[in-house]
C-alpha cells in the first residue's frame, strides 16, 4: 500500500508575497520615471494570471523625417491579475520639453482586460479590452483630450512561434468640438523564440482618427519593423508545500521573477508617419 507523505517546504506566506510584490512594483515605477523619455507603442497579451504583477516600460525615439524635430515621451504601466480572467492596468505618461530633462505630466490611463480563452491551456488565447485615457495639455500642445478604446486581443502559439494581434475602436469622451473623433487602432506581432532567452520578431502599429471638424487634419500613421527580445529569470521559483505520492516526481511550483528587454526599429509605411522609429522596452513579471 502506497503511503502519502506531507512534504514540508519553507515557502513564503501568500500575504507576505503580495506585499513584497507591491513594494517591488512601487520601487520599479519610481526608478523608471527617471529613465530616458519615449513615446510608447503598446502590444497587449491575451493571458491573465491571478496575483501576477507586471510592470511595463515601453519607449520610442522618433526623428521627424530628419527635419530636426523629434518626439520624446515615456509611459509606465502597472498591471495586476485580480482573478484568473480579470486584469486591471493603470498607466502614467510624461513628456520632455525642448530636449531638456524637464518632464511634464502628459497622460493618465486606466484599462481592464477580460480573458475569454486561456492561451496557456489552448494555444489560442482571446480577451476583451477596454480603456480610457486623458492627455493633458503642454506648452507645445494646448489640447486636453479624453479618449476611450474597446476591442479584442487574440494570440496563437505554434511550437516556438507566436502570433499576437490587438484591434480597437477608439473615440473621444466629450472633447471640445474641434477634438471630437472616432477611428481604429491596431498592433500585431509575429515572434520566433530562438533560445530560452533570445527571440526575434516583426511588430506593426497603426492609428487612424477621423476628426469631425473639417478643418482638423485626420491622423493616419502606420509602421512596421524587426524587434529583438531577451528574457531572463531574476528570482528562483518557490516550491509550494503539498501532499505528494512517493512515486510522483512532479513538483508544484510558483513562478519567480522574470525580466524581458526588447529593442526594435520600425519604419513608416506612409507619408504621415515618421521614416524611422526606435522602440525599446522593459517588462518585469512577478
PDB file of C-alpha atoms in Angstrom:
ATOM      1  CA  UNK A   1       0.000   0.000   0.000  1.00  0.00           C
ATOM      2  CA  UNK A   2       1.360   3.369  -1.006  1.00  0.00           C
ATOM      3  CA  UNK A   3       1.781   5.961   1.709  1.00  0.00           C
ATOM      4  CA  UNK A   4       1.093   9.662   1.228  1.00  0.00           C
ATOM      5  CA  UNK A   5       3.627  11.909   2.943  1.00  0.00           C
ATOM      6  CA  UNK A   6       3.342  15.568   3.847  1.00  0.00           C
ATOM      7  CA  UNK A   7       6.461  17.157   2.462  1.00  0.00           C
ATOM      8  CA  UNK A   8       7.250  20.329   4.383  1.00  0.00           C
ATOM      9  CA  UNK A   9       8.930  23.017   2.390  1.00  0.00           C
ATOM     10  CA  UNK A  10       9.841  26.509   3.510  1.00  0.00           C
ATOM     11  CA  UNK A  11       7.571  28.739   1.463  1.00  0.00           C
ATOM     12  CA  UNK A  12       6.730  32.420   1.971  1.00  0.00           C
ATOM     13  CA  UNK A  13       3.270  33.297   3.273  1.00  0.00           C
ATOM     14  CA  UNK A  14       0.903  34.343   0.458  1.00  0.00           C
ATOM     15  CA  UNK A  15       0.139  37.660   2.171  1.00  0.00           C
ATOM     16  CA  UNK A  16       3.848  38.425   2.517  1.00  0.00           C
ATOM     17  CA  UNK A  17       4.403  37.536  -1.140  1.00  0.00           C
ATOM     18  CA  UNK A  18       1.742  40.047  -2.270  1.00  0.00           C
ATOM     19  CA  UNK A  19       3.140  42.801  -0.015  1.00  0.00           C
ATOM     20  CA  UNK A  20       6.630  42.186  -1.384  1.00  0.00           C
ATOM     21  CA  UNK A  21       5.290  42.301  -4.933  1.00  0.00           C
ATOM     22  CA  UNK A  22       3.623  45.676  -4.351  1.00  0.00           C
ATOM     23  CA  UNK A  23       6.809  47.073  -2.768  1.00  0.00           C
ATOM     24  CA  UNK A  24       8.857  45.924  -5.749  1.00  0.00           C
ATOM     25  CA  UNK A  25       6.272  47.373  -8.174  1.00  0.00           C
ATOM     26  CA  UNK A  26       6.379  50.785  -6.472  1.00  0.00           C
ATOM     27  CA  UNK A  27      10.188  50.794  -6.485  1.00  0.00           C
ATOM     28  CA  UNK A  28      10.370  49.883 -10.169  1.00  0.00           C
ATOM     29  CA  UNK A  29       7.860  52.605 -11.138  1.00  0.00           C
ATOM     30  CA  UNK A  30       9.809  55.279  -9.242  1.00  0.00           C
ATOM     31  CA  UNK A  31      13.037  54.123 -10.886  1.00  0.00           C
ATOM     32  CA  UNK A  32      11.618  54.112 -14.411  1.00  0.00           C
ATOM     33  CA  UNK A  33      10.230  57.642 -14.092  1.00  0.00           C
ATOM     34  CA  UNK A  34      13.832  58.884 -14.274  1.00  0.00           C
ATOM     35  CA  UNK A  35      14.880  56.799 -17.274  1.00  0.00           C
ATOM     36  CA  UNK A  36      15.074  58.049 -20.881  1.00  0.00           C
ATOM     37  CA  UNK A  37      11.786  59.506 -22.137  1.00  0.00           C
ATOM     38  CA  UNK A  38       9.872  57.955 -25.008  1.00  0.00           C
ATOM     39  CA  UNK A  39       6.610  57.662 -26.941  1.00  0.00           C
ATOM     40  CA  UNK A  40       5.160  54.259 -26.074  1.00  0.00           C
ATOM     41  CA  UNK A  41       3.830  51.692 -28.536  1.00  0.00           C
ATOM     42  CA  UNK A  42       1.782  49.127 -26.636  1.00  0.00           C
ATOM     43  CA  UNK A  43       1.043  45.493 -27.516  1.00  0.00           C
ATOM     44  CA  UNK A  44      -1.235  43.638 -25.075  1.00  0.00           C
ATOM     45  CA  UNK A  45      -1.206  39.897 -24.257  1.00  0.00           C
ATOM     46  CA  UNK A  46      -4.359  37.763 -24.023  1.00  0.00           C
ATOM     47  CA  UNK A  47      -3.390  35.759 -20.913  1.00  0.00           C
ATOM     48  CA  UNK A  48      -4.343  36.656 -17.320  1.00  0.00           C
ATOM     49  CA  UNK A  49      -2.941  35.077 -14.143  1.00  0.00           C
ATOM     50  CA  UNK A  50      -4.371  35.708 -10.671  1.00  0.00           C
ATOM     51  CA  UNK A  51      -1.976  37.546  -8.367  1.00  0.00           C
ATOM     52  CA  UNK A  52       0.593  38.304 -11.075  1.00  0.00           C
ATOM     53  CA  UNK A  53       2.040  41.805 -11.045  1.00  0.00           C
ATOM     54  CA  UNK A  54       3.595  43.202 -14.222  1.00  0.00           C
ATOM     55  CA  UNK A  55       5.456  46.472 -14.723  1.00  0.00           C
ATOM     56  CA  UNK A  56       5.900  47.620 -18.327  1.00  0.00           C
ATOM     57  CA  UNK A  57       8.103  50.375 -19.688  1.00  0.00           C
ATOM     58  CA  UNK A  58       7.778  50.753 -23.457  1.00  0.00           C
ATOM     59  CA  UNK A  59       9.506  53.571 -25.279  1.00  0.00           C
ATOM     60  CA  UNK A  60      10.354  55.065 -28.645  1.00  0.00           C
ATOM     61  CA  UNK A  61      12.500  57.775 -30.139  1.00  0.00           C
ATOM     62  CA  UNK A  62      11.154  59.241 -33.380  1.00  0.00           C
ATOM     63  CA  UNK A  63      13.082  61.658 -35.592  1.00  0.00           C
ATOM     64  CA  UNK A  64      10.535  63.678 -37.578  1.00  0.00           C
ATOM     65  CA  UNK A  65      11.690  62.709 -41.067  1.00  0.00           C
ATOM     66  CA  UNK A  66      15.167  64.113 -40.492  1.00  0.00           C
ATOM     67  CA  UNK A  67      13.860  67.677 -40.153  1.00  0.00           C
ATOM     68  CA  UNK A  68      15.402  68.238 -36.737  1.00  0.00           C
ATOM     69  CA  UNK A  69      12.203  67.752 -34.705  1.00  0.00           C
ATOM     70  CA  UNK A  70      11.656  64.635 -32.622  1.00  0.00           C
ATOM     71  CA  UNK A  71       9.179  63.052 -30.217  1.00  0.00           C
ATOM     72  CA  UNK A  72      10.425  62.107 -26.779  1.00  0.00           C
ATOM     73  CA  UNK A  73       7.977  60.769 -24.178  1.00  0.00           C
ATOM     74  CA  UNK A  74       7.764  57.924 -21.675  1.00  0.00           C
ATOM     75  CA  UNK A  75       4.972  55.753 -20.355  1.00  0.00           C
ATOM     76  CA  UNK A  76       4.901  53.289 -17.468  1.00  0.00           C
ATOM     77  CA  UNK A  77       2.130  50.747 -16.840  1.00  0.00           C
ATOM     78  CA  UNK A  78       1.394  48.579 -13.795  1.00  0.00           C
ATOM     79  CA  UNK A  79      -0.841  45.513 -14.179  1.00  0.00           C
ATOM     80  CA  UNK A  80      -2.447  43.251 -11.568  1.00  0.00           C
ATOM     81  CA  UNK A  81      -4.291  39.982 -12.159  1.00  0.00           C
ATOM     82  CA  UNK A  82      -7.365  40.277  -9.897  1.00  0.00           C
ATOM     83  CA  UNK A  83      -8.645  36.811 -10.863  1.00  0.00           C
ATOM     84  CA  UNK A  84      -7.655  34.222 -13.467  1.00  0.00           C
ATOM     85  CA  UNK A  85      -9.749  36.136 -16.028  1.00  0.00           C
ATOM     86  CA  UNK A  86      -9.709  39.815 -14.925  1.00  0.00           C
ATOM     87  CA  UNK A  87      -6.693  42.127 -15.354  1.00  0.00           C
ATOM     88  CA  UNK A  88      -6.510  45.784 -14.291  1.00  0.00           C
ATOM     89  CA  UNK A  89      -3.938  48.263 -15.624  1.00  0.00           C
ATOM     90  CA  UNK A  90      -3.041  51.844 -14.732  1.00  0.00           C
ATOM     91  CA  UNK A  91      -0.549  53.960 -16.652  1.00  0.00           C
ATOM     92  CA  UNK A  92       1.122  57.338 -16.469  1.00  0.00           C
ATOM     93  CA  UNK A  93       2.945  59.307 -19.157  1.00  0.00           C
ATOM     94  CA  UNK A  94       5.447  62.172 -19.116  1.00  0.00           C
ATOM     95  CA  UNK A  95       6.662  64.458 -21.883  1.00  0.00           C
ATOM     96  CA  UNK A  96      10.007  66.167 -22.289  1.00  0.00           C
ATOM     97  CA  UNK A  97      10.006  69.779 -23.497  1.00  0.00           C
ATOM     98  CA  UNK A  98      12.595  71.274 -25.873  1.00  0.00           C
ATOM     99  CA  UNK A  99      15.094  68.446 -25.495  1.00  0.00           C
ATOM    100  CA  UNK A 100      15.668  69.129 -21.786  1.00  0.00           C
ATOM    101  CA  UNK A 101      15.257  66.584 -18.974  1.00  0.00           C
ATOM    102  CA  UNK A 102      12.273  68.510 -17.680  1.00  0.00           C
ATOM    103  CA  UNK A 103       9.191  66.289 -17.634  1.00  0.00           C
ATOM    104  CA  UNK A 104       5.531  67.292 -17.540  1.00  0.00           C
ATOM    105  CA  UNK A 105       2.613  65.001 -16.867  1.00  0.00           C
ATOM    106  CA  UNK A 106       1.105  64.269 -20.288  1.00  0.00           C
ATOM    107  CA  UNK A 107      -1.259  61.289 -19.870  1.00  0.00           C
ATOM    108  CA  UNK A 108      -3.157  59.117 -17.376  1.00  0.00           C
ATOM    109  CA  UNK A 109      -4.883  55.894 -18.374  1.00  0.00           C
ATOM    110  CA  UNK A 110      -6.862  53.005 -16.887  1.00  0.00           C
ATOM    111  CA  UNK A 111      -7.607  49.704 -18.618  1.00  0.00           C
ATOM    112  CA  UNK A 112      -9.474  46.474 -17.956  1.00  0.00           C
ATOM    113  CA  UNK A 113      -8.976  43.134 -19.705  1.00  0.00           C
ATOM    114  CA  UNK A 114     -11.277  40.083 -19.558  1.00  0.00           C
ATOM    115  CA  UNK A 115      -9.840  36.734 -20.642  1.00  0.00           C
ATOM    116  CA  UNK A 116     -12.252  34.570 -22.632  1.00  0.00           C
ATOM    117  CA  UNK A 117      -9.900  31.769 -23.747  1.00  0.00           C
ATOM    118  CA  UNK A 118      -6.741  30.887 -21.797  1.00  0.00           C
ATOM    119  CA  UNK A 119      -3.718  30.735 -24.162  1.00  0.00           C
ATOM    120  CA  UNK A 120      -1.743  28.602 -21.685  1.00  0.00           C
ATOM    121  CA  UNK A 121      -4.304  25.787 -21.905  1.00  0.00           C
ATOM    122  CA  UNK A 122      -5.413  26.041 -25.525  1.00  0.00           C
ATOM    123  CA  UNK A 123      -2.516  27.509 -27.526  1.00  0.00           C
ATOM    124  CA  UNK A 124      -5.067  30.062 -28.725  1.00  0.00           C
ATOM    125  CA  UNK A 125      -5.975  32.993 -26.483  1.00  0.00           C
ATOM    126  CA  UNK A 126      -8.748  35.580 -26.688  1.00  0.00           C
ATOM    127  CA  UNK A 127      -9.591  38.552 -24.452  1.00  0.00           C
ATOM    128  CA  UNK A 128     -11.779  41.662 -24.416  1.00  0.00           C
ATOM    129  CA  UNK A 129     -10.180  45.049 -23.767  1.00  0.00           C
ATOM    130  CA  UNK A 130     -11.486  48.405 -22.595  1.00  0.00           C
ATOM    131  CA  UNK A 131      -9.664  51.542 -21.563  1.00  0.00           C
ATOM    132  CA  UNK A 132      -9.916  55.284 -21.006  1.00  0.00           C
ATOM    133  CA  UNK A 133      -7.169  57.909 -21.072  1.00  0.00           C
ATOM    134  CA  UNK A 134      -6.706  61.617 -20.588  1.00  0.00           C
ATOM    135  CA  UNK A 135      -3.997  63.540 -22.403  1.00  0.00           C
ATOM    136  CA  UNK A 136      -3.045  66.778 -20.659  1.00  0.00           C
ATOM    137  CA  UNK A 137      -2.141  69.999 -22.424  1.00  0.00           C
ATOM    138  CA  UNK A 138       1.522  71.026 -22.624  1.00  0.00           C
ATOM    139  CA  UNK A 139       3.395  74.140 -23.702  1.00  0.00           C
ATOM    140  CA  UNK A 140       3.557  72.893 -27.297  1.00  0.00           C
ATOM    141  CA  UNK A 141       0.058  71.361 -27.435  1.00  0.00           C
ATOM    142  CA  UNK A 142      -2.899  73.109 -25.788  1.00  0.00           C
ATOM    143  CA  UNK A 143      -5.331  70.241 -26.354  1.00  0.00           C
ATOM    144  CA  UNK A 144      -6.721  68.433 -23.302  1.00  0.00           C
ATOM    145  CA  UNK A 145      -8.201  65.221 -24.732  1.00  0.00           C
ATOM    146  CA  UNK A 146     -10.159  62.363 -23.172  1.00  0.00           C
ATOM    147  CA  UNK A 147     -10.329  59.122 -25.165  1.00  0.00           C
ATOM    148  CA  UNK A 148     -11.662  55.570 -24.886  1.00  0.00           C
ATOM    149  CA  UNK A 149     -10.814  52.289 -26.587  1.00  0.00           C
ATOM    150  CA  UNK A 150     -12.679  48.970 -26.790  1.00  0.00           C
ATOM    151  CA  UNK A 151     -11.629  45.891 -28.712  1.00  0.00           C
ATOM    152  CA  UNK A 152     -10.180  42.396 -28.767  1.00  0.00           C
ATOM    153  CA  UNK A 153      -6.808  40.766 -28.104  1.00  0.00           C
ATOM    154  CA  UNK A 154      -6.002  37.461 -29.796  1.00  0.00           C
ATOM    155  CA  UNK A 155      -2.932  35.236 -29.958  1.00  0.00           C
ATOM    156  CA  UNK A 156      -1.919  31.815 -31.271  1.00  0.00           C
ATOM    157  CA  UNK A 157       1.239  29.851 -30.487  1.00  0.00           C
ATOM    158  CA  UNK A 158       2.833  27.200 -32.702  1.00  0.00           C
ATOM    159  CA  UNK A 159       5.807  25.481 -31.028  1.00  0.00           C
ATOM    160  CA  UNK A 160       8.427  28.292 -30.999  1.00  0.00           C
ATOM    161  CA  UNK A 161       6.227  30.714 -32.962  1.00  0.00           C
ATOM    162  CA  UNK A 162       3.786  33.250 -31.520  1.00  0.00           C
ATOM    163  CA  UNK A 163       1.299  35.413 -33.432  1.00  0.00           C
ATOM    164  CA  UNK A 164      -0.487  38.161 -31.497  1.00  0.00           C
ATOM    165  CA  UNK A 165      -2.894  40.927 -32.555  1.00  0.00           C
ATOM    166  CA  UNK A 166      -4.761  43.863 -30.935  1.00  0.00           C
ATOM    167  CA  UNK A 167      -7.655  45.643 -32.664  1.00  0.00           C
ATOM    168  CA  UNK A 168      -9.544  48.553 -31.039  1.00  0.00           C
ATOM    169  CA  UNK A 169     -12.260  51.042 -31.835  1.00  0.00           C
ATOM    170  CA  UNK A 170     -11.249  54.443 -30.420  1.00  0.00           C
ATOM    171  CA  UNK A 171     -13.208  57.634 -29.814  1.00  0.00           C
ATOM    172  CA  UNK A 172     -13.395  60.827 -27.758  1.00  0.00           C
ATOM    173  CA  UNK A 173     -15.105  61.397 -24.413  1.00  0.00           C
ATOM    174  CA  UNK A 174     -16.896  64.756 -24.678  1.00  0.00           C
ATOM    175  CA  UNK A 175     -13.906  66.621 -26.062  1.00  0.00           C
ATOM    176  CA  UNK A 176     -14.117  70.131 -27.474  1.00  0.00           C
ATOM    177  CA  UNK A 177     -15.800  70.324 -30.898  1.00  0.00           C
ATOM    178  CA  UNK A 178     -12.506  70.532 -32.820  1.00  0.00           C
ATOM    179  CA  UNK A 179     -11.148  67.467 -30.954  1.00  0.00           C
ATOM    180  CA  UNK A 180     -14.045  65.030 -31.489  1.00  0.00           C
ATOM    181  CA  UNK A 181     -13.149  61.922 -33.476  1.00  0.00           C
ATOM    182  CA  UNK A 182     -13.575  58.193 -33.977  1.00  0.00           C
ATOM    183  CA  UNK A 183     -11.220  55.673 -35.529  1.00  0.00           C
ATOM    184  CA  UNK A 184      -9.345  52.395 -35.217  1.00  0.00           C
ATOM    185  CA  UNK A 185      -6.050  51.357 -33.678  1.00  0.00           C
ATOM    186  CA  UNK A 186      -4.149  48.120 -34.173  1.00  0.00           C
ATOM    187  CA  UNK A 187      -0.954  46.328 -33.209  1.00  0.00           C
ATOM    188  CA  UNK A 188       0.439  42.935 -34.220  1.00  0.00           C
ATOM    189  CA  UNK A 189       3.440  40.721 -33.536  1.00  0.00           C
ATOM    190  CA  UNK A 190       4.929  37.647 -35.211  1.00  0.00           C
ATOM    191  CA  UNK A 191       7.656  36.250 -32.946  1.00  0.00           C
ATOM    192  CA  UNK A 192      10.079  33.307 -33.067  1.00  0.00           C
ATOM    193  CA  UNK A 193      11.782  32.122 -29.853  1.00  0.00           C
ATOM    194  CA  UNK A 194      15.307  31.148 -30.948  1.00  0.00           C
ATOM    195  CA  UNK A 195      16.507  30.022 -27.470  1.00  0.00           C
ATOM    196  CA  UNK A 196      15.158  30.134 -23.918  1.00  0.00           C
ATOM    197  CA  UNK A 197      16.441  33.710 -23.652  1.00  0.00           C
ATOM    198  CA  UNK A 198      16.570  35.185 -27.171  1.00  0.00           C
ATOM    199  CA  UNK A 199      13.733  35.863 -29.566  1.00  0.00           C
ATOM    200  CA  UNK A 200      13.215  37.708 -32.840  1.00  0.00           C
ATOM    201  CA  UNK A 201      10.077  39.055 -34.434  1.00  0.00           C
ATOM    202  CA  UNK A 202       8.232  41.611 -36.523  1.00  0.00           C
ATOM    203  CA  UNK A 203       5.840  44.150 -34.991  1.00  0.00           C
ATOM    204  CA  UNK A 204       3.460  46.628 -36.579  1.00  0.00           C
ATOM    205  CA  UNK A 205       1.374  49.515 -35.221  1.00  0.00           C
ATOM    206  CA  UNK A 206      -1.219  51.816 -36.708  1.00  0.00           C
ATOM    207  CA  UNK A 207      -3.750  54.506 -35.795  1.00  0.00           C
ATOM    208  CA  UNK A 208      -6.425  56.152 -37.915  1.00  0.00           C
ATOM    209  CA  UNK A 209      -8.531  59.005 -36.492  1.00  0.00           C
ATOM    210  CA  UNK A 210     -11.321  60.788 -38.368  1.00  0.00           C
ATOM    211  CA  UNK A 211     -11.985  64.199 -36.807  1.00  0.00           C
ATOM    212  CA  UNK A 212     -15.478  65.654 -37.067  1.00  0.00           C
ATOM    213  CA  UNK A 213     -14.059  69.141 -37.561  1.00  0.00           C
ATOM    214  CA  UNK A 214     -13.359  69.513 -41.300  1.00  0.00           C
ATOM    215  CA  UNK A 215     -10.518  71.948 -40.548  1.00  0.00           C
ATOM    216  CA  UNK A 216      -8.739  69.332 -38.407  1.00  0.00           C
ATOM    217  CA  UNK A 217      -6.381  67.055 -40.341  1.00  0.00           C
ATOM    218  CA  UNK A 218      -7.088  63.331 -39.883  1.00  0.00           C
ATOM    219  CA  UNK A 219      -4.427  61.195 -38.190  1.00  0.00           C
ATOM    220  CA  UNK A 220      -3.176  58.258 -40.259  1.00  0.00           C
ATOM    221  CA  UNK A 221       0.036  56.601 -39.026  1.00  0.00           C
ATOM    222  CA  UNK A 222       1.349  53.097 -39.786  1.00  0.00           C
ATOM    223  CA  UNK A 223       4.734  51.480 -39.075  1.00  0.00           C
ATOM    224  CA  UNK A 224       6.356  48.023 -39.081  1.00  0.00           C
ATOM    225  CA  UNK A 225       9.798  46.586 -38.379  1.00  0.00           C
ATOM    226  CA  UNK A 226      12.026  43.982 -36.675  1.00  0.00           C
ATOM    227  CA  UNK A 227      12.252  43.616 -32.885  1.00  0.00           C
ATOM    228  CA  UNK A 228      14.710  41.595 -30.759  1.00  0.00           C
ATOM    229  CA  UNK A 229      13.834  40.158 -27.325  1.00  0.00           C
ATOM    230  CA  UNK A 230      15.900  38.969 -24.373  1.00  0.00           C
ATOM    231  CA  UNK A 231      14.393  37.413 -21.228  1.00  0.00           C
ATOM    232  CA  UNK A 232      15.912  36.061 -18.018  1.00  0.00           C
ATOM    233  CA  UNK A 233      14.675  34.771 -14.673  1.00  0.00           C
ATOM    234  CA  UNK A 234      15.834  37.040 -11.830  1.00  0.00           C
ATOM    235  CA  UNK A 235      14.441  35.035  -8.908  1.00  0.00           C
ATOM    236  CA  UNK A 236      14.321  31.235  -8.446  1.00  0.00           C
ATOM    237  CA  UNK A 237      10.963  29.512  -8.294  1.00  0.00           C
ATOM    238  CA  UNK A 238       9.319  28.827  -4.915  1.00  0.00           C
ATOM    239  CA  UNK A 239       8.043  25.314  -4.352  1.00  0.00           C
ATOM    240  CA  UNK A 240       4.673  25.043  -2.613  1.00  0.00           C
ATOM    241  CA  UNK A 241       4.106  22.676   0.291  1.00  0.00           C
ATOM    242  CA  UNK A 242       1.808  19.829  -0.771  1.00  0.00           C
ATOM    243  CA  UNK A 243       0.894  16.171  -0.340  1.00  0.00           C
ATOM    244  CA  UNK A 244       2.964  14.032  -2.696  1.00  0.00           C
ATOM    245  CA  UNK A 245       2.873  10.422  -3.708  1.00  0.00           C
ATOM    246  CA  UNK A 246       6.225   8.655  -3.250  1.00  0.00           C
ATOM    247  CA  UNK A 247       6.215   7.676  -6.930  1.00  0.00           C
ATOM    248  CA  UNK A 248       5.264  11.141  -8.165  1.00  0.00           C
ATOM    249  CA  UNK A 249       8.253  13.299  -9.020  1.00  0.00           C
ATOM    250  CA  UNK A 250       6.248  16.228 -10.362  1.00  0.00           C
ATOM    251  CA  UNK A 251       6.640  19.466  -8.423  1.00  0.00           C
ATOM    252  CA  UNK A 252       4.076  22.167  -7.770  1.00  0.00           C
ATOM    253  CA  UNK A 253       5.861  25.486  -8.271  1.00  0.00           C
ATOM    254  CA  UNK A 254       5.221  29.208  -8.275  1.00  0.00           C
ATOM    255  CA  UNK A 255       6.759  31.292 -10.992  1.00  0.00           C
ATOM    256  CA  UNK A 256       9.659  33.510  -9.970  1.00  0.00           C
ATOM    257  CA  UNK A 257      10.529  36.996 -11.153  1.00  0.00           C
ATOM    258  CA  UNK A 258      11.205  37.367 -14.891  1.00  0.00           C
ATOM    259  CA  UNK A 259      12.604  40.314 -16.841  1.00  0.00           C
ATOM    260  CA  UNK A 260      12.252  40.831 -20.596  1.00  0.00           C
ATOM    261  CA  UNK A 261      14.026  43.518 -22.602  1.00  0.00           C
ATOM    262  CA  UNK A 262      13.283  44.416 -26.223  1.00  0.00           C
ATOM    263  CA  UNK A 263      14.669  46.660 -28.903  1.00  0.00           C
ATOM    264  CA  UNK A 264      13.445  47.295 -32.441  1.00  0.00           C
ATOM    265  CA  UNK A 265      13.420  49.621 -35.423  1.00  0.00           C
ATOM    266  CA  UNK A 266      10.091  50.491 -37.054  1.00  0.00           C
ATOM    267  CA  UNK A 267       9.703  52.035 -40.497  1.00  0.00           C
ATOM    268  CA  UNK A 268       6.845  54.304 -41.556  1.00  0.00           C
ATOM    269  CA  UNK A 269       4.758  52.945 -44.424  1.00  0.00           C
ATOM    270  CA  UNK A 270       3.018  56.185 -45.469  1.00  0.00           C
ATOM    271  CA  UNK A 271       3.753  59.905 -45.781  1.00  0.00           C
ATOM    272  CA  UNK A 272       2.043  60.789 -42.485  1.00  0.00           C
ATOM    273  CA  UNK A 273       4.369  58.561 -40.446  1.00  0.00           C
ATOM    274  CA  UNK A 274       7.967  59.294 -39.432  1.00  0.00           C
ATOM    275  CA  UNK A 275      10.517  57.425 -41.556  1.00  0.00           C
ATOM    276  CA  UNK A 276      12.220  55.643 -38.636  1.00  0.00           C
ATOM    277  CA  UNK A 277      11.153  54.960 -35.047  1.00  0.00           C
ATOM    278  CA  UNK A 278      13.409  53.270 -32.486  1.00  0.00           C
ATOM    279  CA  UNK A 279      11.499  51.137 -29.970  1.00  0.00           C
ATOM    280  CA  UNK A 280      12.760  49.720 -26.689  1.00  0.00           C
ATOM    281  CA  UNK A 281      11.178  48.441 -23.505  1.00  0.00           C
ATOM    282  CA  UNK A 282      11.380  46.516 -20.247  1.00  0.00           C
ATOM    283  CA  UNK A 283       8.816  44.131 -18.770  1.00  0.00           C
ATOM    284  CA  UNK A 284       9.027  42.754 -15.222  1.00  0.00           C
ATOM    285  CA  UNK A 285       6.705  39.891 -14.169  1.00  0.00           C
ATOM    286  CA  UNK A 286       6.430  38.534 -10.630  1.00  0.00           C
TER     287      UNK A 286
END
